[in-house]
PDB file of C-alpha atoms in Angstrom:
ATOM      1  CA  UNK A   1      31.302 -38.765 -26.175  1.00  0.00           C
ATOM      2  CA  UNK A   2      31.026 -39.487 -22.466  1.00  0.00           C
ATOM      3  CA  UNK A   3      30.869 -43.242 -23.074  1.00  0.00           C
ATOM      4  CA  UNK A   4      34.117 -43.069 -25.042  1.00  0.00           C
ATOM      5  CA  UNK A   5      35.814 -41.033 -22.314  1.00  0.00           C
ATOM      6  CA  UNK A   6      34.768 -43.505 -19.605  1.00  0.00           C
ATOM      7  CA  UNK A   7      35.994 -46.481 -21.595  1.00  0.00           C
ATOM      8  CA  UNK A   8      39.279 -44.862 -22.569  1.00  0.00           C
ATOM      9  CA  UNK A   9      40.268 -44.657 -18.909  1.00  0.00           C
ATOM     10  CA  UNK A  10      40.079 -48.432 -18.494  1.00  0.00           C
ATOM     11  CA  UNK A  11      41.211 -49.596 -21.925  1.00  0.00           C
ATOM     12  CA  UNK A  12      39.469 -51.321 -24.807  1.00  0.00           C
ATOM     13  CA  UNK A  13      36.951 -53.970 -23.775  1.00  0.00           C
ATOM     14  CA  UNK A  14      37.303 -53.251 -20.038  1.00  0.00           C
ATOM     15  CA  UNK A  15      34.621 -51.890 -17.736  1.00  0.00           C
ATOM     16  CA  UNK A  16      35.554 -49.257 -15.190  1.00  0.00           C
ATOM     17  CA  UNK A  17      35.255 -50.669 -11.670  1.00  0.00           C
ATOM     18  CA  UNK A  18      32.703 -48.121 -10.500  1.00  0.00           C
ATOM     19  CA  UNK A  19      30.499 -48.380 -13.596  1.00  0.00           C
ATOM     20  CA  UNK A  20      30.857 -44.602 -14.046  1.00  0.00           C
ATOM     21  CA  UNK A  21      29.116 -44.428 -17.413  1.00  0.00           C
ATOM     22  CA  UNK A  22      26.267 -46.657 -16.295  1.00  0.00           C
ATOM     23  CA  UNK A  23      25.881 -44.637 -13.078  1.00  0.00           C
ATOM     24  CA  UNK A  24      26.002 -41.408 -15.061  1.00  0.00           C
ATOM     25  CA  UNK A  25      23.437 -42.423 -17.656  1.00  0.00           C
ATOM     26  CA  UNK A  26      21.095 -43.849 -14.978  1.00  0.00           C
ATOM     27  CA  UNK A  27      20.162 -40.277 -14.025  1.00  0.00           C
ATOM     28  CA  UNK A  28      18.380 -39.746 -17.333  1.00  0.00           C
ATOM     29  CA  UNK A  29      14.746 -40.631 -17.749  1.00  0.00           C
ATOM     30  CA  UNK A  30      13.062 -41.264 -21.083  1.00  0.00           C
ATOM     31  CA  UNK A  31      11.707 -37.712 -20.825  1.00  0.00           C
ATOM     32  CA  UNK A  32      15.281 -36.405 -20.355  1.00  0.00           C
ATOM     33  CA  UNK A  33      16.413 -38.287 -23.449  1.00  0.00           C
ATOM     34  CA  UNK A  34      13.509 -36.890 -25.472  1.00  0.00           C
ATOM     35  CA  UNK A  35      14.233 -33.370 -24.183  1.00  0.00           C
ATOM     36  CA  UNK A  36      17.927 -33.510 -25.027  1.00  0.00           C
ATOM     37  CA  UNK A  37      17.161 -34.907 -28.479  1.00  0.00           C
ATOM     38  CA  UNK A  38      14.679 -32.085 -29.177  1.00  0.00           C
ATOM     39  CA  UNK A  39      17.025 -29.408 -27.851  1.00  0.00           C
ATOM     40  CA  UNK A  40      19.948 -30.899 -29.784  1.00  0.00           C
ATOM     41  CA  UNK A  41      17.930 -30.744 -32.993  1.00  0.00           C
ATOM     42  CA  UNK A  42      16.991 -27.102 -32.348  1.00  0.00           C
ATOM     43  CA  UNK A  43      20.559 -26.212 -31.304  1.00  0.00           C
ATOM     44  CA  UNK A  44      21.967 -27.843 -34.450  1.00  0.00           C
ATOM     45  CA  UNK A  45      19.423 -25.985 -36.576  1.00  0.00           C
ATOM     46  CA  UNK A  46      20.268 -22.562 -35.115  1.00  0.00           C
ATOM     47  CA  UNK A  47      24.034 -23.177 -35.161  1.00  0.00           C
ATOM     48  CA  UNK A  48      24.159 -24.909 -38.568  1.00  0.00           C
ATOM     49  CA  UNK A  49      26.234 -22.249 -40.322  1.00  0.00           C
ATOM     50  CA  UNK A  50      28.585 -21.842 -37.330  1.00  0.00           C
ATOM     51  CA  UNK A  51      30.604 -24.999 -37.828  1.00  0.00           C
ATOM     52  CA  UNK A  52      33.660 -26.147 -35.929  1.00  0.00           C
ATOM     53  CA  UNK A  53      35.575 -25.773 -39.189  1.00  0.00           C
ATOM     54  CA  UNK A  54      34.560 -22.092 -39.356  1.00  0.00           C
ATOM     55  CA  UNK A  55      35.767 -21.537 -35.797  1.00  0.00           C
ATOM     56  CA  UNK A  56      39.063 -23.287 -36.451  1.00  0.00           C
ATOM     57  CA  UNK A  57      39.644 -21.372 -39.687  1.00  0.00           C
ATOM     58  CA  UNK A  58      38.880 -17.969 -38.121  1.00  0.00           C
ATOM     59  CA  UNK A  59      41.002 -18.763 -35.074  1.00  0.00           C
ATOM     60  CA  UNK A  60      43.946 -19.972 -37.169  1.00  0.00           C
ATOM     61  CA  UNK A  61      43.725 -16.988 -39.539  1.00  0.00           C
ATOM     62  CA  UNK A  62      43.696 -14.358 -36.791  1.00  0.00           C
ATOM     63  CA  UNK A  63      46.362 -16.097 -34.685  1.00  0.00           C
ATOM     64  CA  UNK A  64      48.645 -16.263 -37.746  1.00  0.00           C
ATOM     65  CA  UNK A  65      47.962 -12.617 -38.672  1.00  0.00           C
ATOM     66  CA  UNK A  66      48.731 -11.401 -35.149  1.00  0.00           C
ATOM     67  CA  UNK A  67      51.563 -13.824 -34.438  1.00  0.00           C
ATOM     68  CA  UNK A  68      49.754 -15.467 -31.512  1.00  0.00           C
ATOM     69  CA  UNK A  69      51.473 -18.791 -30.810  1.00  0.00           C
ATOM     70  CA  UNK A  70      49.931 -19.616 -27.394  1.00  0.00           C
ATOM     71  CA  UNK A  71      48.532 -23.141 -27.263  1.00  0.00           C
ATOM     72  CA  UNK A  72      45.730 -21.845 -25.018  1.00  0.00           C
ATOM     73  CA  UNK A  73      44.231 -20.153 -28.081  1.00  0.00           C
ATOM     74  CA  UNK A  74      43.734 -23.444 -29.919  1.00  0.00           C
ATOM     75  CA  UNK A  75      40.115 -23.755 -31.067  1.00  0.00           C
ATOM     76  CA  UNK A  76      37.908 -26.630 -29.965  1.00  0.00           C
ATOM     77  CA  UNK A  77      34.257 -27.364 -29.223  1.00  0.00           C
ATOM     78  CA  UNK A  78      32.192 -29.596 -26.979  1.00  0.00           C
ATOM     79  CA  UNK A  79      29.158 -31.409 -28.322  1.00  0.00           C
ATOM     80  CA  UNK A  80      25.843 -29.912 -27.136  1.00  0.00           C
ATOM     81  CA  UNK A  81      24.504 -33.267 -26.000  1.00  0.00           C
ATOM     82  CA  UNK A  82      27.538 -33.869 -23.754  1.00  0.00           C
ATOM     83  CA  UNK A  83      27.235 -30.381 -22.275  1.00  0.00           C
ATOM     84  CA  UNK A  84      23.550 -30.988 -21.582  1.00  0.00           C
ATOM     85  CA  UNK A  85      24.235 -34.353 -19.945  1.00  0.00           C
ATOM     86  CA  UNK A  86      26.744 -32.823 -17.527  1.00  0.00           C
ATOM     87  CA  UNK A  87      24.280 -30.094 -16.516  1.00  0.00           C
ATOM     88  CA  UNK A  88      21.504 -32.645 -16.054  1.00  0.00           C
ATOM     89  CA  UNK A  89      23.765 -34.876 -13.964  1.00  0.00           C
ATOM     90  CA  UNK A  90      24.663 -31.960 -11.656  1.00  0.00           C
ATOM     91  CA  UNK A  91      20.999 -30.998 -11.433  1.00  0.00           C
ATOM     92  CA  UNK A  92      19.843 -34.504 -10.594  1.00  0.00           C
ATOM     93  CA  UNK A  93      22.724 -35.576  -8.367  1.00  0.00           C
ATOM     94  CA  UNK A  94      22.762 -32.544  -6.128  1.00  0.00           C
ATOM     95  CA  UNK A  95      19.112 -31.447  -6.184  1.00  0.00           C
ATOM     96  CA  UNK A  96      18.000 -30.351  -2.721  1.00  0.00           C
ATOM     97  CA  UNK A  97      21.107 -31.715  -0.951  1.00  0.00           C
ATOM     98  CA  UNK A  98      22.303 -28.213  -0.076  1.00  0.00           C
ATOM     99  CA  UNK A  99      19.921 -25.462  -1.188  1.00  0.00           C
ATOM    100  CA  UNK A 100      22.550 -22.739  -0.612  1.00  0.00           C
ATOM    101  CA  UNK A 101      25.329 -24.325  -2.644  1.00  0.00           C
ATOM    102  CA  UNK A 102      26.228 -23.337  -6.236  1.00  0.00           C
ATOM    103  CA  UNK A 103      25.165 -26.642  -7.777  1.00  0.00           C
ATOM    104  CA  UNK A 104      21.579 -26.303  -6.571  1.00  0.00           C
ATOM    105  CA  UNK A 105      21.356 -23.099  -8.604  1.00  0.00           C
ATOM    106  CA  UNK A 106      20.676 -25.261 -11.665  1.00  0.00           C
ATOM    107  CA  UNK A 107      17.332 -26.219 -10.124  1.00  0.00           C
ATOM    108  CA  UNK A 108      15.922 -22.686  -9.935  1.00  0.00           C
ATOM    109  CA  UNK A 109      15.809 -19.995 -12.646  1.00  0.00           C
ATOM    110  CA  UNK A 110      18.436 -17.260 -12.557  1.00  0.00           C
ATOM    111  CA  UNK A 111      22.157 -16.928 -12.276  1.00  0.00           C
ATOM    112  CA  UNK A 112      24.801 -16.121 -14.840  1.00  0.00           C
ATOM    113  CA  UNK A 113      26.460 -18.479 -17.301  1.00  0.00           C
ATOM    114  CA  UNK A 114      29.984 -17.445 -18.365  1.00  0.00           C
ATOM    115  CA  UNK A 115      31.985 -19.071 -21.142  1.00  0.00           C
ATOM    116  CA  UNK A 116      35.647 -18.063 -21.112  1.00  0.00           C
ATOM    117  CA  UNK A 117      37.133 -18.318 -24.579  1.00  0.00           C
ATOM    118  CA  UNK A 118      33.697 -18.690 -26.110  1.00  0.00           C
ATOM    119  CA  UNK A 119      34.840 -19.084 -29.701  1.00  0.00           C
ATOM    120  CA  UNK A 120      31.874 -18.976 -32.075  1.00  0.00           C
ATOM    121  CA  UNK A 121      29.464 -18.662 -29.136  1.00  0.00           C
ATOM    122  CA  UNK A 122      27.936 -22.125 -29.263  1.00  0.00           C
ATOM    123  CA  UNK A 123      28.773 -22.738 -25.593  1.00  0.00           C
ATOM    124  CA  UNK A 124      26.775 -19.656 -24.676  1.00  0.00           C
ATOM    125  CA  UNK A 125      23.888 -20.866 -26.828  1.00  0.00           C
ATOM    126  CA  UNK A 126      24.097 -24.246 -25.085  1.00  0.00           C
ATOM    127  CA  UNK A 127      23.943 -22.503 -21.699  1.00  0.00           C
ATOM    128  CA  UNK A 128      20.815 -20.633 -22.777  1.00  0.00           C
ATOM    129  CA  UNK A 129      19.196 -23.916 -23.835  1.00  0.00           C
ATOM    130  CA  UNK A 130      20.107 -25.823 -20.672  1.00  0.00           C
ATOM    131  CA  UNK A 131      18.816 -23.492 -17.993  1.00  0.00           C
ATOM    132  CA  UNK A 132      16.845 -20.294 -17.509  1.00  0.00           C
ATOM    133  CA  UNK A 133      19.900 -18.187 -16.731  1.00  0.00           C
ATOM    134  CA  UNK A 134      19.295 -14.496 -16.160  1.00  0.00           C
ATOM    135  CA  UNK A 135      22.370 -13.757 -18.295  1.00  0.00           C
ATOM    136  CA  UNK A 136      24.650 -15.757 -20.574  1.00  0.00           C
ATOM    137  CA  UNK A 137      28.020 -14.119 -21.195  1.00  0.00           C
ATOM    138  CA  UNK A 138      31.026 -14.967 -23.289  1.00  0.00           C
ATOM    139  CA  UNK A 139      34.568 -13.682 -23.184  1.00  0.00           C
ATOM    140  CA  UNK A 140      36.722 -14.127 -26.282  1.00  0.00           C
ATOM    141  CA  UNK A 141      40.199 -12.767 -26.997  1.00  0.00           C
ATOM    142  CA  UNK A 142      40.084 -13.230 -30.793  1.00  0.00           C
ATOM    143  CA  UNK A 143      38.062 -10.529 -32.559  1.00  0.00           C
ATOM    144  CA  UNK A 144      37.168 -12.758 -35.508  1.00  0.00           C
ATOM    145  CA  UNK A 145      35.548 -15.322 -33.205  1.00  0.00           C
ATOM    146  CA  UNK A 146      33.779 -12.532 -31.303  1.00  0.00           C
ATOM    147  CA  UNK A 147      32.327 -11.358 -34.631  1.00  0.00           C
ATOM    148  CA  UNK A 148      31.131 -14.882 -35.456  1.00  0.00           C
ATOM    149  CA  UNK A 149      29.549 -15.211 -32.001  1.00  0.00           C
ATOM    150  CA  UNK A 150      27.664 -11.951 -32.494  1.00  0.00           C
ATOM    151  CA  UNK A 151      26.215 -13.367 -35.730  1.00  0.00           C
ATOM    152  CA  UNK A 152      25.115 -16.496 -33.830  1.00  0.00           C
ATOM    153  CA  UNK A 153      23.553 -14.277 -31.147  1.00  0.00           C
ATOM    154  CA  UNK A 154      21.567 -12.485 -33.870  1.00  0.00           C
ATOM    155  CA  UNK A 155      20.262 -15.854 -35.122  1.00  0.00           C
ATOM    156  CA  UNK A 156      19.270 -16.781 -31.548  1.00  0.00           C
ATOM    157  CA  UNK A 157      17.659 -13.376 -30.898  1.00  0.00           C
ATOM    158  CA  UNK A 158      15.598 -13.723 -34.102  1.00  0.00           C
ATOM    159  CA  UNK A 159      14.478 -17.181 -32.991  1.00  0.00           C
ATOM    160  CA  UNK A 160      13.447 -15.925 -29.538  1.00  0.00           C
ATOM    161  CA  UNK A 161      11.582 -12.939 -31.015  1.00  0.00           C
ATOM    162  CA  UNK A 162       9.744 -15.206 -33.437  1.00  0.00           C
ATOM    163  CA  UNK A 163       8.668 -17.773 -30.831  1.00  0.00           C
ATOM    164  CA  UNK A 164       7.907 -18.403 -27.228  1.00  0.00           C
ATOM    165  CA  UNK A 165      10.693 -18.759 -24.615  1.00  0.00           C
ATOM    166  CA  UNK A 166       8.939 -21.927 -23.392  1.00  0.00           C
ATOM    167  CA  UNK A 167       9.917 -23.576 -26.686  1.00  0.00           C
ATOM    168  CA  UNK A 168      13.615 -23.738 -25.813  1.00  0.00           C
TER     169      UNK A 168
END
Protein backbone atom coordinates (compact mmCIF):
# COMPACT_ATOMS: atom_id res chain seq x y z
CA UNK A 1 0.00 0.00 0.00
CA UNK A 2 2.75 2.45 0.89
CA UNK A 3 4.72 1.58 -2.25
CA UNK A 4 1.68 2.37 -4.39
CA UNK A 5 1.13 5.69 -2.61
CA UNK A 6 4.76 6.73 -3.11
CA UNK A 7 4.70 5.86 -6.79
CA UNK A 8 1.36 7.53 -7.44
CA UNK A 9 2.83 10.88 -6.44
CA UNK A 10 5.43 10.73 -9.21
CA UNK A 11 3.50 8.91 -11.92
CA UNK A 12 3.80 5.47 -13.49
CA UNK A 13 7.36 4.28 -14.01
CA UNK A 14 8.93 7.30 -12.27
CA UNK A 15 10.94 7.27 -9.06
CA UNK A 16 10.34 9.98 -6.50
CA UNK A 17 13.41 12.22 -6.22
CA UNK A 18 13.98 11.55 -2.53
CA UNK A 19 13.53 7.78 -2.78
CA UNK A 20 10.82 8.02 -0.10
CA UNK A 21 9.70 4.40 -0.32
CA UNK A 22 13.25 3.08 -0.32
CA UNK A 23 14.14 5.33 2.63
CA UNK A 24 10.99 4.25 4.44
CA UNK A 25 11.49 0.53 3.94
CA UNK A 26 15.19 0.76 4.90
CA UNK A 27 14.13 1.13 8.54
CA UNK A 28 12.86 -2.45 8.64
CA UNK A 29 15.14 -5.30 9.55
CA UNK A 30 14.50 -8.92 8.66
CA UNK A 31 13.28 -9.35 12.24
CA UNK A 32 10.81 -6.47 11.73
CA UNK A 33 9.50 -8.11 8.57
CA UNK A 34 9.08 -11.44 10.36
CA UNK A 35 7.33 -9.70 13.28
CA UNK A 36 4.89 -7.82 11.08
CA UNK A 37 4.13 -10.97 9.10
CA UNK A 38 3.40 -12.92 12.30
CA UNK A 39 1.29 -10.13 13.78
CA UNK A 40 -0.56 -9.68 10.48
CA UNK A 41 -1.42 -13.37 10.43
CA UNK A 42 -2.70 -13.23 14.02
CA UNK A 43 -4.58 -9.96 13.38
CA UNK A 44 -6.22 -11.43 10.27
CA UNK A 45 -7.17 -14.55 12.22
CA UNK A 46 -8.82 -12.62 15.07
CA UNK A 47 -10.55 -10.14 12.74
CA UNK A 48 -11.58 -12.69 10.07
CA UNK A 49 -15.34 -12.32 10.56
CA UNK A 50 -15.12 -8.51 10.82
CA UNK A 51 -14.64 -7.77 7.15
CA UNK A 52 -14.53 -4.41 5.43
CA UNK A 53 -17.71 -5.44 3.64
CA UNK A 54 -19.44 -5.94 7.01
CA UNK A 55 -18.36 -2.48 8.14
CA UNK A 56 -19.51 -0.86 4.91
CA UNK A 57 -22.86 -2.66 5.00
CA UNK A 58 -23.55 -1.74 8.65
CA UNK A 59 -22.46 1.85 8.08
CA UNK A 60 -24.59 2.23 4.94
CA UNK A 61 -27.63 0.61 6.58
CA UNK A 62 -27.58 2.81 9.67
CA UNK A 63 -26.77 6.01 7.75
CA UNK A 64 -29.72 5.32 5.42
CA UNK A 65 -32.06 4.50 8.33
CA UNK A 66 -31.15 7.69 10.19
CA UNK A 67 -30.84 9.93 7.14
CA UNK A 68 -27.16 10.68 7.75
CA UNK A 69 -25.71 12.08 4.52
CA UNK A 70 -22.37 13.44 5.83
CA UNK A 71 -19.43 12.28 3.74
CA UNK A 72 -17.35 12.12 6.93
CA UNK A 73 -19.32 9.02 7.91
CA UNK A 74 -18.16 7.06 4.87
CA UNK A 75 -16.66 3.73 5.96
CA UNK A 76 -13.09 2.78 5.13
CA UNK A 77 -10.21 0.77 6.58
CA UNK A 78 -6.43 0.81 6.60
CA UNK A 79 -4.46 -2.39 6.14
CA UNK A 80 -2.84 -3.65 9.36
CA UNK A 81 0.56 -4.03 7.74
CA UNK A 82 0.57 -0.38 6.60
CA UNK A 83 -0.48 0.79 10.06
CA UNK A 84 2.31 -1.26 11.61
CA UNK A 85 4.90 0.10 9.18
CA UNK A 86 4.02 3.70 10.05
CA UNK A 87 4.34 2.99 13.78
CA UNK A 88 7.66 1.22 13.26
CA UNK A 89 8.97 4.09 11.13
CA UNK A 90 8.09 6.63 13.85
CA UNK A 91 9.66 4.38 16.47
CA UNK A 92 12.87 3.90 14.53
CA UNK A 93 13.23 7.39 13.08
CA UNK A 94 12.71 9.31 16.29
CA UNK A 95 14.03 6.88 18.91
CA UNK A 96 16.02 8.73 21.56
CA UNK A 97 16.16 12.02 19.61
CA UNK A 98 13.92 13.77 22.14
CA UNK A 99 12.94 11.58 25.09
CA UNK A 100 10.21 14.02 26.19
CA UNK A 101 8.44 14.30 22.85
CA UNK A 102 5.25 12.38 21.92
CA UNK A 103 6.91 10.25 19.24
CA UNK A 104 9.38 8.72 21.68
CA UNK A 105 6.41 7.36 23.62
CA UNK A 106 6.28 4.49 21.12
CA UNK A 107 9.59 3.25 22.53
CA UNK A 108 8.37 2.73 26.10
CA UNK A 109 5.24 0.91 27.33
CA UNK A 110 2.22 3.00 28.28
CA UNK A 111 0.14 5.77 26.84
CA UNK A 112 -3.30 5.77 25.28
CA UNK A 113 -4.24 4.91 21.72
CA UNK A 114 -7.42 6.62 20.45
CA UNK A 115 -9.17 5.82 17.19
CA UNK A 116 -11.77 8.42 16.24
CA UNK A 117 -14.46 6.89 14.07
CA UNK A 118 -13.25 3.41 14.89
CA UNK A 119 -15.74 1.54 12.73
CA UNK A 120 -15.56 -2.20 13.40
CA UNK A 121 -12.71 -1.68 15.87
CA UNK A 122 -9.88 -3.11 13.80
CA UNK A 123 -7.83 0.08 14.23
CA UNK A 124 -8.03 -0.35 17.98
CA UNK A 125 -6.98 -3.98 17.64
CA UNK A 126 -4.06 -2.86 15.47
CA UNK A 127 -3.03 -0.35 18.15
CA UNK A 128 -3.06 -3.11 20.77
CA UNK A 129 -0.83 -5.26 18.55
CA UNK A 130 1.66 -2.50 17.72
CA UNK A 131 2.54 -1.23 21.17
CA UNK A 132 2.01 -1.95 24.85
CA UNK A 133 -0.48 0.88 25.33
CA UNK A 134 -2.01 1.20 28.77
CA UNK A 135 -5.39 1.81 27.11
CA UNK A 136 -6.78 1.53 23.59
CA UNK A 137 -9.98 3.51 23.05
CA UNK A 138 -12.35 3.96 20.16
CA UNK A 139 -15.00 6.56 19.51
CA UNK A 140 -17.73 5.73 17.00
CA UNK A 141 -20.87 7.69 16.15
CA UNK A 142 -22.75 4.81 14.47
CA UNK A 143 -24.29 2.39 16.98
CA UNK A 144 -24.19 -0.56 14.57
CA UNK A 145 -20.42 -0.21 14.14
CA UNK A 146 -20.00 0.21 17.90
CA UNK A 147 -21.85 -3.10 18.35
CA UNK A 148 -19.57 -4.81 15.82
CA UNK A 149 -16.49 -3.40 17.56
CA UNK A 150 -17.68 -4.77 20.90
CA UNK A 151 -17.93 -8.23 19.31
CA UNK A 152 -14.35 -7.86 18.03
CA UNK A 153 -13.25 -6.78 21.51
CA UNK A 154 -14.82 -9.96 22.93
CA UNK A 155 -12.82 -12.05 20.42
CA UNK A 156 -9.63 -10.21 21.45
CA UNK A 157 -10.40 -10.54 25.18
CA UNK A 158 -10.93 -14.30 24.75
CA UNK A 159 -7.61 -14.55 22.93
CA UNK A 160 -5.77 -12.63 25.67
CA UNK A 161 -7.39 -14.72 28.43
CA UNK A 162 -6.44 -17.93 26.64
CA UNK A 163 -2.79 -16.99 26.04
CA UNK A 164 0.11 -14.94 27.20
CA UNK A 165 0.32 -11.17 26.50
CA UNK A 166 3.88 -11.75 25.26
CA UNK A 167 2.40 -13.62 22.29
CA UNK A 168 0.98 -10.48 20.69
